[in-house]
Coordinates of C-alpha atoms and ligand atoms in Angstrom, one line a residue:
M284 CA -32.3 42.2 -86.8
Q285 CA -31.3 39.0 -84.7
Q286 CA -31.0 39.2 -81.2
G287 CA -27.6 40.4 -80.2
A288 CA -26.7 41.6 -83.7
K289 CA -26.1 45.3 -83.7
D290 CA -26.6 48.2 -86.1
P291 CA -23.2 48.8 -87.4
K292 CA -23.8 52.7 -87.1
S293 CA -25.2 52.7 -83.4
P294 CA -23.0 53.0 -80.3
I295 CA -21.9 50.0 -78.6
K296 CA -24.1 49.5 -75.5
V297 CA -22.7 46.1 -74.0
I298 CA -19.1 45.2 -73.6
N299 CA -18.4 41.6 -72.3
I300 CA -14.9 41.0 -71.2
V301 CA -13.9 37.3 -70.9
G302 CA -11.2 36.6 -68.4
G303 CA -10.3 38.1 -64.8
G304 CA -6.5 38.0 -65.0
T305 CA -4.3 41.1 -65.1
A306 CA -5.4 41.7 -68.7
G307 CA -9.2 41.3 -67.8
W308 CA -9.2 43.6 -65.0
M309 CA -7.0 46.2 -66.5
A310 CA -9.4 46.5 -69.5
A311 CA -12.4 46.5 -67.1
A312 CA -11.1 49.3 -64.8
T313 CA -9.9 51.5 -67.8
L314 CA -12.8 51.2 -69.9
A315 CA -15.2 51.7 -67.1
R316 CA -13.2 54.8 -66.0
H317 CA -13.0 56.1 -69.6
F318 CA -16.6 55.6 -70.6
R319 CA -18.4 56.7 -67.2
G320 CA -21.5 58.6 -68.0
H321 CA -22.1 56.8 -71.3
D322 CA -25.1 54.5 -71.7
L323 CA -22.8 51.6 -71.6
S324 CA -22.8 48.3 -69.5
I325 CA -19.6 46.6 -68.9
R326 CA -19.6 42.8 -67.8
L327 CA -16.6 40.6 -66.8
V328 CA -16.8 36.7 -66.8
E329 CA -13.9 34.7 -65.1
S330 CA -13.9 31.3 -63.7
E331 CA -12.2 30.5 -60.6
Q332 CA -12.2 26.6 -61.8
I333 CA -9.8 27.8 -64.7
G334 CA -7.9 30.4 -62.6
T335 CA -5.1 32.8 -63.9
I336 CA -1.7 32.2 -65.2
G337 CA -0.4 33.4 -61.8
V338 CA 2.9 35.0 -63.1
G339 CA 3.5 38.5 -64.5
E340 CA 5.0 40.4 -61.7
A341 CA 7.8 42.8 -63.1
T342 CA 6.9 45.9 -65.0
V343 CA 8.2 48.7 -67.1
P344 CA 7.5 52.5 -66.0
S345 CA 4.4 53.0 -67.9
I346 CA 2.5 51.1 -65.2
L347 CA 2.7 54.5 -63.2
N348 CA 0.5 56.3 -65.9
L349 CA -2.2 53.6 -65.4
N350 CA -2.3 53.8 -61.8
R351 CA -2.3 57.6 -61.9
Y352 CA -5.1 57.4 -64.4
L353 CA -7.3 55.1 -62.4
G354 CA -6.6 57.3 -59.3
I355 CA -4.5 54.6 -57.5
R356 CA -2.0 56.5 -54.9
E357 CA 1.3 55.1 -54.9
R358 CA 1.2 54.5 -51.3
D359 CA -2.1 52.5 -51.5
F360 CA -0.7 50.3 -54.4
I361 CA 2.5 49.4 -52.7
A362 CA 0.6 48.2 -49.4
A363 CA -2.2 46.4 -51.3
T364 CA 0.1 44.6 -53.8
G365 CA 3.3 43.8 -51.7
A366 CA 5.3 45.9 -54.4
T367 CA 8.8 47.0 -54.5
F368 CA 10.6 49.5 -56.7
K369 CA 12.2 48.4 -60.1
L370 CA 15.1 50.5 -61.4
G371 CA 15.7 48.3 -64.2
I372 CA 17.1 44.6 -64.9
E373 CA 20.4 43.1 -64.2
F374 CA 21.5 40.6 -66.9
S375 CA 24.0 38.1 -65.4
D376 CA 25.9 35.6 -67.5
W377 CA 24.5 36.8 -70.7
Y378 CA 27.6 38.0 -72.3
T379 CA 29.8 35.5 -70.9
A380 CA 29.4 33.3 -67.8
G381 CA 30.4 35.4 -64.6
E382 CA 29.8 38.9 -66.3
S383 CA 26.8 41.1 -65.7
F384 CA 25.5 44.3 -66.8
F385 CA 22.6 46.5 -65.9
H386 CA 19.5 47.9 -68.0
P387 CA 18.3 51.0 -66.2
F388 CA 15.1 52.9 -67.1
A389 CA 17.3 56.0 -67.7
D390 CA 19.8 57.7 -69.9
F391 CA 23.6 57.6 -69.6
G392 CA 25.5 60.7 -68.7
A393 CA 24.4 64.3 -70.1
P394 CA 24.9 65.8 -73.3
L395 CA 28.2 67.8 -73.5
G396 CA 28.6 70.9 -75.5
G397 CA 25.0 70.2 -77.3
I398 CA 26.3 66.6 -78.3
P399 CA 24.7 63.5 -76.9
F400 CA 26.7 61.8 -74.2
Y401 CA 27.2 58.5 -75.8
P402 CA 29.3 59.7 -78.9
C403 CA 31.5 61.9 -76.5
W404 CA 32.0 58.8 -74.1
L405 CA 32.7 56.5 -77.0
K406 CA 35.7 58.6 -78.1
Q407 CA 37.1 59.0 -74.6
Y408 CA 36.4 55.3 -74.1
K409 CA 38.4 54.3 -77.4
L410 CA 41.2 56.7 -76.1
G411 CA 41.5 54.9 -72.6
N412 CA 39.9 58.0 -70.9
A413 CA 36.6 56.9 -69.7
A414 CA 35.1 54.5 -67.1
P415 CA 32.6 52.0 -68.2
L416 CA 29.4 53.5 -69.5
S417 CA 27.2 52.1 -66.6
E418 CA 29.4 54.5 -64.2
Y419 CA 27.4 57.3 -65.8
S420 CA 24.2 56.2 -64.8
L421 CA 22.6 57.2 -61.4
A422 CA 20.0 54.5 -61.7
T423 CA 22.6 51.9 -62.2
A424 CA 24.6 53.1 -59.1
L425 CA 21.4 53.2 -57.0
A426 CA 20.7 49.5 -58.1
K427 CA 24.1 48.3 -57.7
G428 CA 24.1 49.5 -54.0
G429 CA 20.5 48.4 -53.0
R430 CA 19.4 51.8 -52.7
F431 CA 16.4 53.9 -54.0
A432 CA 14.9 57.3 -53.9
Q433 CA 12.3 58.8 -56.2
P434 CA 13.7 61.1 -59.0
D435 CA 13.0 64.8 -58.0
P436 CA 10.5 66.0 -60.6
D437 CA 11.7 69.6 -60.3
T438 CA 15.4 68.8 -60.8
Q439 CA 17.5 70.6 -63.1
N440 CA 20.2 68.0 -63.0
P441 CA 19.9 65.8 -66.0
L442 CA 21.8 63.1 -64.2
A443 CA 19.1 62.8 -61.6
L444 CA 16.5 61.9 -64.2
Y445 CA 15.4 58.3 -64.3
N446 CA 12.3 56.5 -64.4
Y447 CA 11.2 53.3 -62.2
A448 CA 8.6 50.7 -62.3
Y449 CA 7.5 48.1 -59.8
H450 CA 7.5 44.5 -59.0
F451 CA 4.0 43.3 -57.6
D452 CA 1.8 40.4 -56.8
A453 CA -0.2 40.0 -59.7
S454 CA -3.3 38.5 -58.1
R455 CA -3.3 41.2 -55.6
Y456 CA -3.1 43.9 -58.4
A457 CA -6.0 42.0 -60.1
A458 CA -8.0 42.3 -56.8
L459 CA -7.2 46.2 -56.5
L460 CA -8.2 46.8 -60.3
R461 CA -11.4 44.8 -59.7
R462 CA -12.5 47.0 -56.7
I463 CA -12.0 50.1 -59.0
A464 CA -13.8 48.6 -62.0
E465 CA -16.7 47.4 -59.8
S466 CA -16.9 50.9 -58.1
H467 CA -17.3 52.1 -61.7
G468 CA -20.2 49.8 -62.2
V469 CA -18.5 46.9 -64.0
R470 CA -20.6 43.5 -63.2
R471 CA -18.4 40.5 -62.6
I472 CA -20.0 37.2 -63.3
E473 CA -18.3 33.9 -62.0
G474 CA -18.6 31.1 -64.4
K475 CA -17.4 29.0 -67.1
I476 CA -18.1 29.9 -70.7
V477 CA -18.8 26.7 -72.5
E478 CA -19.8 27.9 -75.9
V479 CA -19.2 31.1 -78.0
R480 CA -21.8 31.4 -80.8
L481 CA -21.2 33.4 -83.9
D482 CA -23.8 35.3 -85.8
S483 CA -24.6 33.4 -89.0
S484 CA -25.3 36.6 -91.0
N485 CA -22.0 38.2 -90.5
G486 CA -19.6 36.1 -88.6
D487 CA -19.5 38.4 -85.6
I488 CA -19.7 36.9 -82.1
R489 CA -23.3 36.9 -81.0
S490 CA -23.3 35.1 -77.5
L491 CA -21.2 33.6 -74.8
H492 CA -22.9 30.3 -73.1
L493 CA -22.0 29.9 -69.5
Q494 CA -22.1 26.2 -67.7
S495 CA -24.8 27.8 -65.6
G496 CA -27.2 28.1 -68.5
E497 CA -26.9 32.1 -68.6
I498 CA -26.4 33.4 -72.0
L499 CA -24.6 36.8 -72.6
H500 CA -25.3 38.9 -75.6
G501 CA -22.9 41.8 -76.3
D502 CA -21.9 44.5 -79.0
L503 CA -18.2 44.3 -78.1
Y504 CA -16.1 41.4 -76.7
I505 CA -12.8 41.6 -75.0
D506 CA -10.9 38.5 -75.1
C507 CA -8.5 38.2 -71.9
S508 CA -8.9 34.4 -71.8
G509 CA -5.2 33.9 -72.0
F510 CA -3.3 31.6 -74.1
R511 CA -6.5 29.7 -75.1
G512 CA -7.7 32.6 -76.9
L513 CA -11.4 31.4 -76.3
L514 CA -13.0 33.9 -78.5
I515 CA -10.0 35.3 -81.1
E516 CA -8.8 32.0 -81.9
Q517 CA -11.1 29.2 -80.8
A518 CA -14.3 31.1 -82.0
L519 CA -12.8 33.5 -84.8
A520 CA -9.8 31.4 -86.1
T521 CA -8.0 34.6 -86.4
G522 CA -4.7 32.9 -86.9
Y523 CA -1.3 33.2 -84.9
E524 CA 2.1 34.3 -86.2
D525 CA 4.7 32.1 -84.7
W526 CA 8.2 33.6 -83.9
R527 CA 9.7 30.6 -82.3
H528 CA 12.5 30.4 -85.0
W529 CA 13.9 33.5 -83.5
L530 CA 12.7 33.1 -79.9
P531 CA 12.8 29.4 -79.1
V532 CA 12.4 29.8 -75.4
D533 CA 9.0 27.9 -75.0
T534 CA 8.6 26.8 -71.4
A535 CA 8.6 28.1 -67.9
V536 CA 8.7 26.5 -64.4
A537 CA 7.8 29.1 -62.0
V538 CA 8.1 28.9 -57.9
Q539 CA 7.6 31.5 -55.3
S540 CA 10.2 31.5 -52.3
E541 CA 10.7 33.2 -49.1
R542 CA 12.6 36.4 -49.2
A543 CA 16.2 36.0 -47.8
G544 CA 17.7 39.4 -47.1
P545 CA 16.3 43.0 -48.1
A546 CA 14.6 43.2 -51.6
P547 CA 16.8 44.6 -54.3
P548 CA 15.2 47.4 -56.4
Y549 CA 15.7 45.5 -59.6
T550 CA 14.7 42.2 -61.5
R551 CA 17.6 39.7 -62.2
A552 CA 17.7 37.6 -65.5
T553 CA 20.4 35.1 -65.4
A554 CA 21.4 33.2 -68.5
T555 CA 21.5 29.2 -68.1
A556 CA 22.4 26.7 -70.6
A557 CA 19.3 26.9 -72.7
G558 CA 17.3 30.1 -71.4
W559 CA 17.3 32.2 -68.4
R560 CA 16.2 32.3 -64.9
W561 CA 14.3 35.3 -63.1
R562 CA 14.2 36.7 -59.7
I563 CA 11.5 39.1 -58.8
P564 CA 11.8 40.5 -55.2
L565 CA 8.5 41.5 -53.7
Q566 CA 8.1 42.7 -50.0
H567 CA 6.8 39.4 -48.6
R568 CA 8.5 36.9 -51.3
N569 CA 10.3 36.4 -54.5
G570 CA 8.9 35.2 -57.6
N571 CA 11.3 32.9 -59.5
G572 CA 11.1 31.2 -62.7
H573 CA 13.4 29.4 -65.4
V574 CA 12.5 30.0 -69.0
F575 CA 14.1 27.6 -71.6
S576 CA 13.9 26.1 -74.7
S577 CA 12.3 22.6 -74.5
A578 CA 14.3 21.4 -77.6
H579 CA 17.6 22.0 -75.5
M580 CA 16.5 21.2 -72.1
T581 CA 14.2 19.0 -70.5
T582 CA 11.6 20.4 -67.9
E583 CA 13.4 18.2 -65.0
Q584 CA 16.7 19.9 -65.8
A585 CA 15.2 23.3 -65.9
S586 CA 13.5 22.7 -62.5
T587 CA 16.6 21.4 -60.8
E588 CA 18.5 24.5 -62.1
L589 CA 15.6 26.7 -60.6
L590 CA 15.3 25.2 -57.1
K591 CA 19.1 24.9 -56.7
N592 CA 19.4 28.6 -57.2
L593 CA 16.5 29.8 -54.9
E594 CA 17.6 32.2 -52.3
G595 CA 15.1 31.2 -49.7
S596 CA 12.9 28.2 -49.3
A597 CA 10.3 27.3 -52.0
L598 CA 6.9 28.3 -51.1
G599 CA 4.2 25.8 -52.9
E600 CA 4.2 23.7 -55.9
Q601 CA 6.2 24.6 -59.0
R602 CA 4.2 25.3 -62.0
V603 CA 5.1 24.4 -65.6
I604 CA 3.8 26.9 -68.4
R605 CA 4.2 26.4 -72.1
F606 CA 4.2 29.0 -74.6
A607 CA 4.9 30.0 -78.2
A608 CA 6.5 33.5 -78.9
G609 CA 4.3 35.2 -81.5
M610 CA 1.2 37.4 -82.0
R611 CA -2.5 37.0 -83.2
K612 CA -2.6 38.0 -86.8
K613 CA -5.2 40.6 -85.9
F614 CA -5.8 41.7 -82.1
W615 CA -9.0 43.4 -83.3
N616 CA -11.2 41.0 -85.4
R617 CA -14.9 41.6 -86.2
N618 CA -16.4 42.7 -82.7
C619 CA -13.7 41.1 -80.6
V620 CA -10.5 42.6 -79.2
A621 CA -7.8 40.4 -77.7
L622 CA -5.7 41.6 -74.8
G623 CA -3.0 40.0 -72.8
L624 CA -1.8 36.5 -73.5
A625 CA -4.9 36.0 -75.8
S626 CA -3.4 38.5 -78.2
G627 CA 0.2 37.2 -78.0
F628 CA 3.3 36.7 -76.1
I629 CA 6.8 37.6 -76.4
E630 CA 8.9 35.9 -73.5
P631 CA 9.0 37.9 -70.4
L632 CA 12.7 39.0 -70.5
E633 CA 12.1 42.7 -70.4
S634 CA 8.7 42.6 -68.7
T635 CA 6.8 43.9 -71.6
S636 CA 3.3 42.1 -71.4
I637 CA 1.6 44.0 -68.9
S638 CA 2.6 47.3 -70.8
L639 CA 1.3 45.8 -73.9
I640 CA -2.1 45.2 -72.4
Q641 CA -2.0 48.8 -71.3
T642 CA -1.4 50.1 -75.0
G643 CA -3.8 47.6 -76.2
V644 CA -6.4 49.1 -74.0
E645 CA -5.4 52.6 -75.1
K646 CA -6.0 51.6 -78.8
I647 CA -9.5 50.6 -77.8
L648 CA -10.1 54.1 -76.2
K649 CA -8.4 56.0 -79.3
F650 CA -10.1 53.9 -82.1
L651 CA -13.5 53.7 -80.6
P652 CA -14.6 57.2 -80.3
D653 CA -18.1 57.6 -79.1
L654 CA -18.3 53.9 -79.0
I655 CA -19.0 53.3 -82.7
P656 CA -16.7 50.9 -84.4
E657 CA -15.5 51.7 -87.9
Q658 CA -13.6 49.5 -90.1
K659 CA -10.7 51.9 -90.9
N660 CA -10.1 52.7 -87.3
I661 CA -9.8 48.9 -86.4
D662 CA -7.3 48.4 -89.4
E663 CA -5.2 51.3 -88.0
A664 CA -5.2 49.9 -84.5
N665 CA -4.2 46.5 -86.0
R666 CA -1.5 48.0 -88.0
L667 CA -0.2 49.9 -84.7
N668 CA -0.4 46.8 -82.6
R669 CA 1.7 44.8 -85.2
Q670 CA 4.5 47.4 -85.3
E671 CA 4.4 47.6 -81.4
Y672 CA 4.9 43.7 -81.2
E673 CA 7.3 43.6 -83.9
R674 CA 9.6 46.4 -82.3
V675 CA 9.5 44.5 -78.8
R676 CA 10.4 41.3 -80.5
D677 CA 13.2 42.7 -82.3
F678 CA 14.5 44.3 -78.9
I679 CA 14.3 40.9 -77.1
I680 CA 15.9 39.1 -80.1
L681 CA 19.1 41.5 -79.7
H682 CA 19.7 39.9 -76.1
Y683 CA 20.2 36.6 -77.7
K684 CA 21.8 37.6 -81.0
L685 CA 24.8 39.4 -79.2
N686 CA 25.7 36.7 -76.6
G687 CA 29.2 35.8 -76.2
R688 CA 28.6 32.4 -74.7
D689 CA 30.1 29.3 -76.1
D690 CA 29.2 26.8 -73.8
T691 CA 26.1 25.3 -75.3
Q692 CA 24.6 24.8 -78.7
F693 CA 21.7 26.9 -77.8
W694 CA 23.7 30.0 -77.4
R695 CA 25.7 29.3 -80.4
D696 CA 22.6 29.0 -82.6
M697 CA 21.2 32.0 -81.1
R698 CA 24.2 33.8 -82.0
D699 CA 24.3 32.6 -85.5
M700 CA 20.7 33.1 -86.4
A701 CA 19.5 35.6 -89.2
V702 CA 17.7 38.3 -87.2
P703 CA 14.5 40.1 -88.8
D704 CA 15.3 42.9 -91.3
T705 CA 14.3 45.6 -89.1
L706 CA 16.5 44.6 -86.3
Q707 CA 19.5 44.0 -88.7
Q708 CA 19.2 47.6 -90.3
K709 CA 19.4 49.0 -86.6
M710 CA 22.4 46.9 -85.6
D711 CA 24.2 47.9 -88.9
A712 CA 23.5 51.6 -88.5
F713 CA 24.9 51.4 -84.8
T714 CA 27.9 49.4 -85.8
E715 CA 28.9 52.0 -88.1
D716 CA 29.0 55.0 -86.2
G717 CA 26.6 54.7 -83.1
R718 CA 23.6 55.9 -84.9
L719 CA 20.2 54.8 -82.9
L720 CA 17.5 54.1 -85.5
S721 CA 14.0 54.5 -84.0
F722 CA 11.0 53.3 -86.0
E723 CA 7.3 53.9 -85.3
Q724 CA 5.7 52.5 -82.2
E725 CA 9.0 51.7 -80.1
S726 CA 8.5 50.7 -76.7
F727 CA 12.0 51.1 -75.9
Q728 CA 13.9 54.3 -76.4
E729 CA 17.4 54.9 -77.5
A730 CA 18.8 54.6 -73.8
S731 CA 17.5 51.2 -73.6
W732 CA 19.1 49.9 -76.8
L733 CA 22.3 51.6 -75.8
A734 CA 22.2 49.5 -72.4
I735 CA 21.7 46.4 -74.2
Y736 CA 24.4 47.0 -77.0
D737 CA 27.0 48.2 -74.4
G738 CA 26.2 45.3 -72.0
F739 CA 27.0 43.0 -74.6
Q740 CA 30.1 45.2 -75.6
F741 CA 28.7 45.6 -79.1
R742 CA 30.2 49.0 -80.1
P743 CA 30.6 51.1 -83.0
R744 CA 33.5 51.4 -85.3
N745 CA 33.5 55.1 -85.6
Y746 CA 32.1 57.8 -83.3
L747 CA 30.4 60.9 -84.8
A748 CA 32.7 63.4 -86.3
E749 CA 31.0 66.1 -84.5
V750 CA 32.6 65.1 -81.3
D751 CA 36.1 66.1 -82.6
K752 CA 35.0 69.8 -82.3
L753 CA 35.0 69.4 -78.4
D754 CA 38.1 70.0 -76.2
N755 CA 39.3 66.8 -75.2
K756 CA 40.5 67.9 -71.7
Q757 CA 37.2 69.6 -70.9
V758 CA 35.3 66.4 -71.9
I759 CA 37.4 64.2 -69.8
R760 CA 37.0 66.7 -66.6
A761 CA 33.2 66.9 -67.4
M762 CA 33.0 63.2 -67.6
E763 CA 34.8 62.7 -64.4
N764 CA 32.7 65.3 -62.6
M765 CA 29.4 63.4 -63.6
R766 CA 30.7 60.1 -62.5
H767 CA 31.7 61.7 -59.2
A768 CA 28.4 63.6 -58.8
I769 CA 26.6 60.2 -59.5
A770 CA 28.6 58.0 -57.2
T771 CA 27.9 60.7 -54.3
A772 CA 24.4 61.0 -55.1
A773 CA 24.0 57.1 -54.8
T774 CA 25.6 57.0 -51.4
H775 CA 23.3 59.6 -50.1
A776 CA 20.1 57.7 -51.1
P777 CA 18.7 55.2 -48.6
P778 CA 18.5 51.4 -48.7
H779 CA 15.6 50.4 -50.7
H780 CA 14.0 48.5 -47.9
T781 CA 14.5 51.4 -45.7
F782 CA 12.8 53.7 -48.2
L783 CA 10.0 51.3 -48.5
R784 CA 9.3 51.0 -44.9
Q785 CA 9.8 54.8 -44.1
A786 CA 7.8 56.2 -47.0
F787 CA 5.1 53.6 -47.6
L788 CA 4.7 51.0 -45.0
Q789 CA 4.3 53.1 -41.9
P790 CA 0.9 54.4 -40.8
Q791 CA -0.6 57.1 -42.6
E792 CA 0.3 60.0 -40.2
A793 CA 3.9 59.0 -40.0
C794 CA 4.1 59.2 -43.7
A795 CA 2.4 62.5 -44.2
E796 CA 5.4 64.5 -44.2
T797 CA 7.0 62.2 -46.9
E798 CA 4.5 62.9 -49.5
Ligands
FAD206 C1 6.5 32.5 -67.6 C2 5.8 34.0 -67.8 C3 6.3 35.0 -67.0 C4 5.8 36.2 -67.3 N1 6.4 37.4 -66.6 C5 5.9 38.6 -66.8 C6 6.6 39.9 -66.2 O1 7.5 39.7 -65.5 N2 5.9 40.9 -66.6 C7 4.9 41.1 -67.5 O2 4.7 42.1 -67.8 N3 4.3 40.1 -68.0 C8 4.7 38.9 -67.6 N4 4.1 37.8 -68.2 C9 2.8 37.9 -68.9 C10 1.8 38.0 -68.0 O3 1.6 37.0 -67.1 C11 0.4 38.2 -68.6 O4 0.6 39.2 -69.6 C12 -0.8 38.9 -67.6 O5 -0.7 37.8 -66.4 C13 -2.0 38.6 -68.1 O6 -2.5 37.5 -68.5 P1 -4.1 37.4 -68.9 O7 -4.8 38.2 -68.0 O8 -4.1 37.7 -70.3 O9 -4.2 35.9 -68.9 P2 -4.7 34.8 -67.4 O10 -4.0 35.2 -66.3 O11 -4.3 33.4 -68.0 O12 -6.2 35.0 -67.1 C14 -7.2 34.2 -68.3 C15 -8.6 34.6 -67.6 O13 -9.5 33.9 -68.4 C16 -10.5 33.3 -67.7 N5 -11.2 32.2 -68.5 C17 -10.5 31.5 -69.5 N6 -11.1 30.4 -70.0 C18 -12.4 30.8 -69.5 C19 -13.7 30.2 -69.7 N7 -13.9 29.2 -70.7 N8 -14.8 30.8 -69.0 C20 -14.5 31.7 -68.0 N9 -13.4 32.4 -68.0 C21 -12.3 31.9 -68.6 C22 -9.5 32.8 -66.4 O14 -10.4 32.1 -65.6 C23 -8.8 33.8 -66.2 O15 -9.5 34.6 -65.4 C24 4.5 36.5 -68.2 C25 4.1 35.4 -68.8 C26 4.6 34.1 -68.6 C27 4.0 33.0 -69.2

């Protein structure tokens, strides 16, 4: 057998990870933790000369599971990464200019008489007896007031159940993960890979050749090299499925800025003439960016719009990043798995990339039992990965499809476009009677779909007939009680910055009682 070629039945002994951005270090820390005690060596190659993408600072709640798995205490995480809490996303000017709505990581209301809240609300809303849906969400009320408190895990009150995520400094998070990975034995190699050689007998990746002359052989290669896809595309020519006909936003200008005022506990996404701007509040600064369609707006226009709307002075230079929405045709091809930007990218509107890295790593763990790769497992991992990407894609497209703006060609085109069949099916079911279809591998659950439908005032023609079994007066009273309880609970929570300071940023001893 050639050097570097592996007997297909023997367990993997060497994993080479290419790239030390968020994807590379997430993979390194998780794989090293999962396979500790195995006869396995994990190496990570990264190049300071190339650097990382330097954005990617808003997350979804699944990040808490990763931190827990890696043994990262919330207090340490928040101090190390300059993190703030995130209750959801405020969408400004998306439906029409001047209007905004909130997508919380939480359900709306609580079931009434065994019937889910939404159909009950819908009937009363149509009758003019209900407040806007957002007023039945504690997470939304907290966000609006700039307040934060952690949900009480023992509460019996369904209104107090919500999730949260974080905003964090991506480079500091990568550094934290690196410390964990290295403590589990991962070896970091600084250097630029200048050549990737394939095994002529089977087409697998055989070796990585560094500028320094060092050659790395391995059994499994994880491509975390960013958009370039050094292994998965440049070496293995896996192919890319391009979704720009649905998601034409293809360029970002990004800049950091000084914080002005206390950090709100949410991300803001503000629609512009041909895209949208993000504002991500960290403890020590804001992350800002403007993502736009280059067919409808120049980089100069996008940059002017971004700078004009910064809340504090810009810190450092603006960066321009180009991308194409889509996914690699296979995320696992031969002896190579692509994670992060190397595996695909759907624009950052719902902060999904980091969670897709997480589920990508989980698929490696699940479909590589005993470290022995089998083609049927690889095929299944690819099938699930595709579905997961497509579900996220559909959810993002929905935000554009439902827009009510008439001010530019971009928004009119987005409203008129034909959407994927899977999305059309969901929209049709919802329009009929409020049914929320859920397919395999959904990243966003029913409450999230509801938040977007309702935010865009896209409402069903009918409500579920079952709701008519409930007594109208009782329903109205119960809903009013919920709204009152939520408003009261929200005003009792501390301002977000006070919560952060008191619970997480004070010296250890002072915090002991808050744990
Ligand atoms: C505009 C924008 C906004 C985003 N916002 C969010 C967000 O809010 N939330 C979210 O979840 N995600 C977001 N993302 C996605 C997020 O940034 C990425 O998923 C995340 O940073 C992971 O990137 P990565 O590690 O795959 O790639 P990168 O950070 O690009 O890292 C690539 C690594 O590969 C190394 N490398 C490349 N070539 C070589 C070579 N030849 N030799 C050696 N090393 C090499 C580099 O040195 C680097 O270490 C955003 C992305 C963009 C473009």
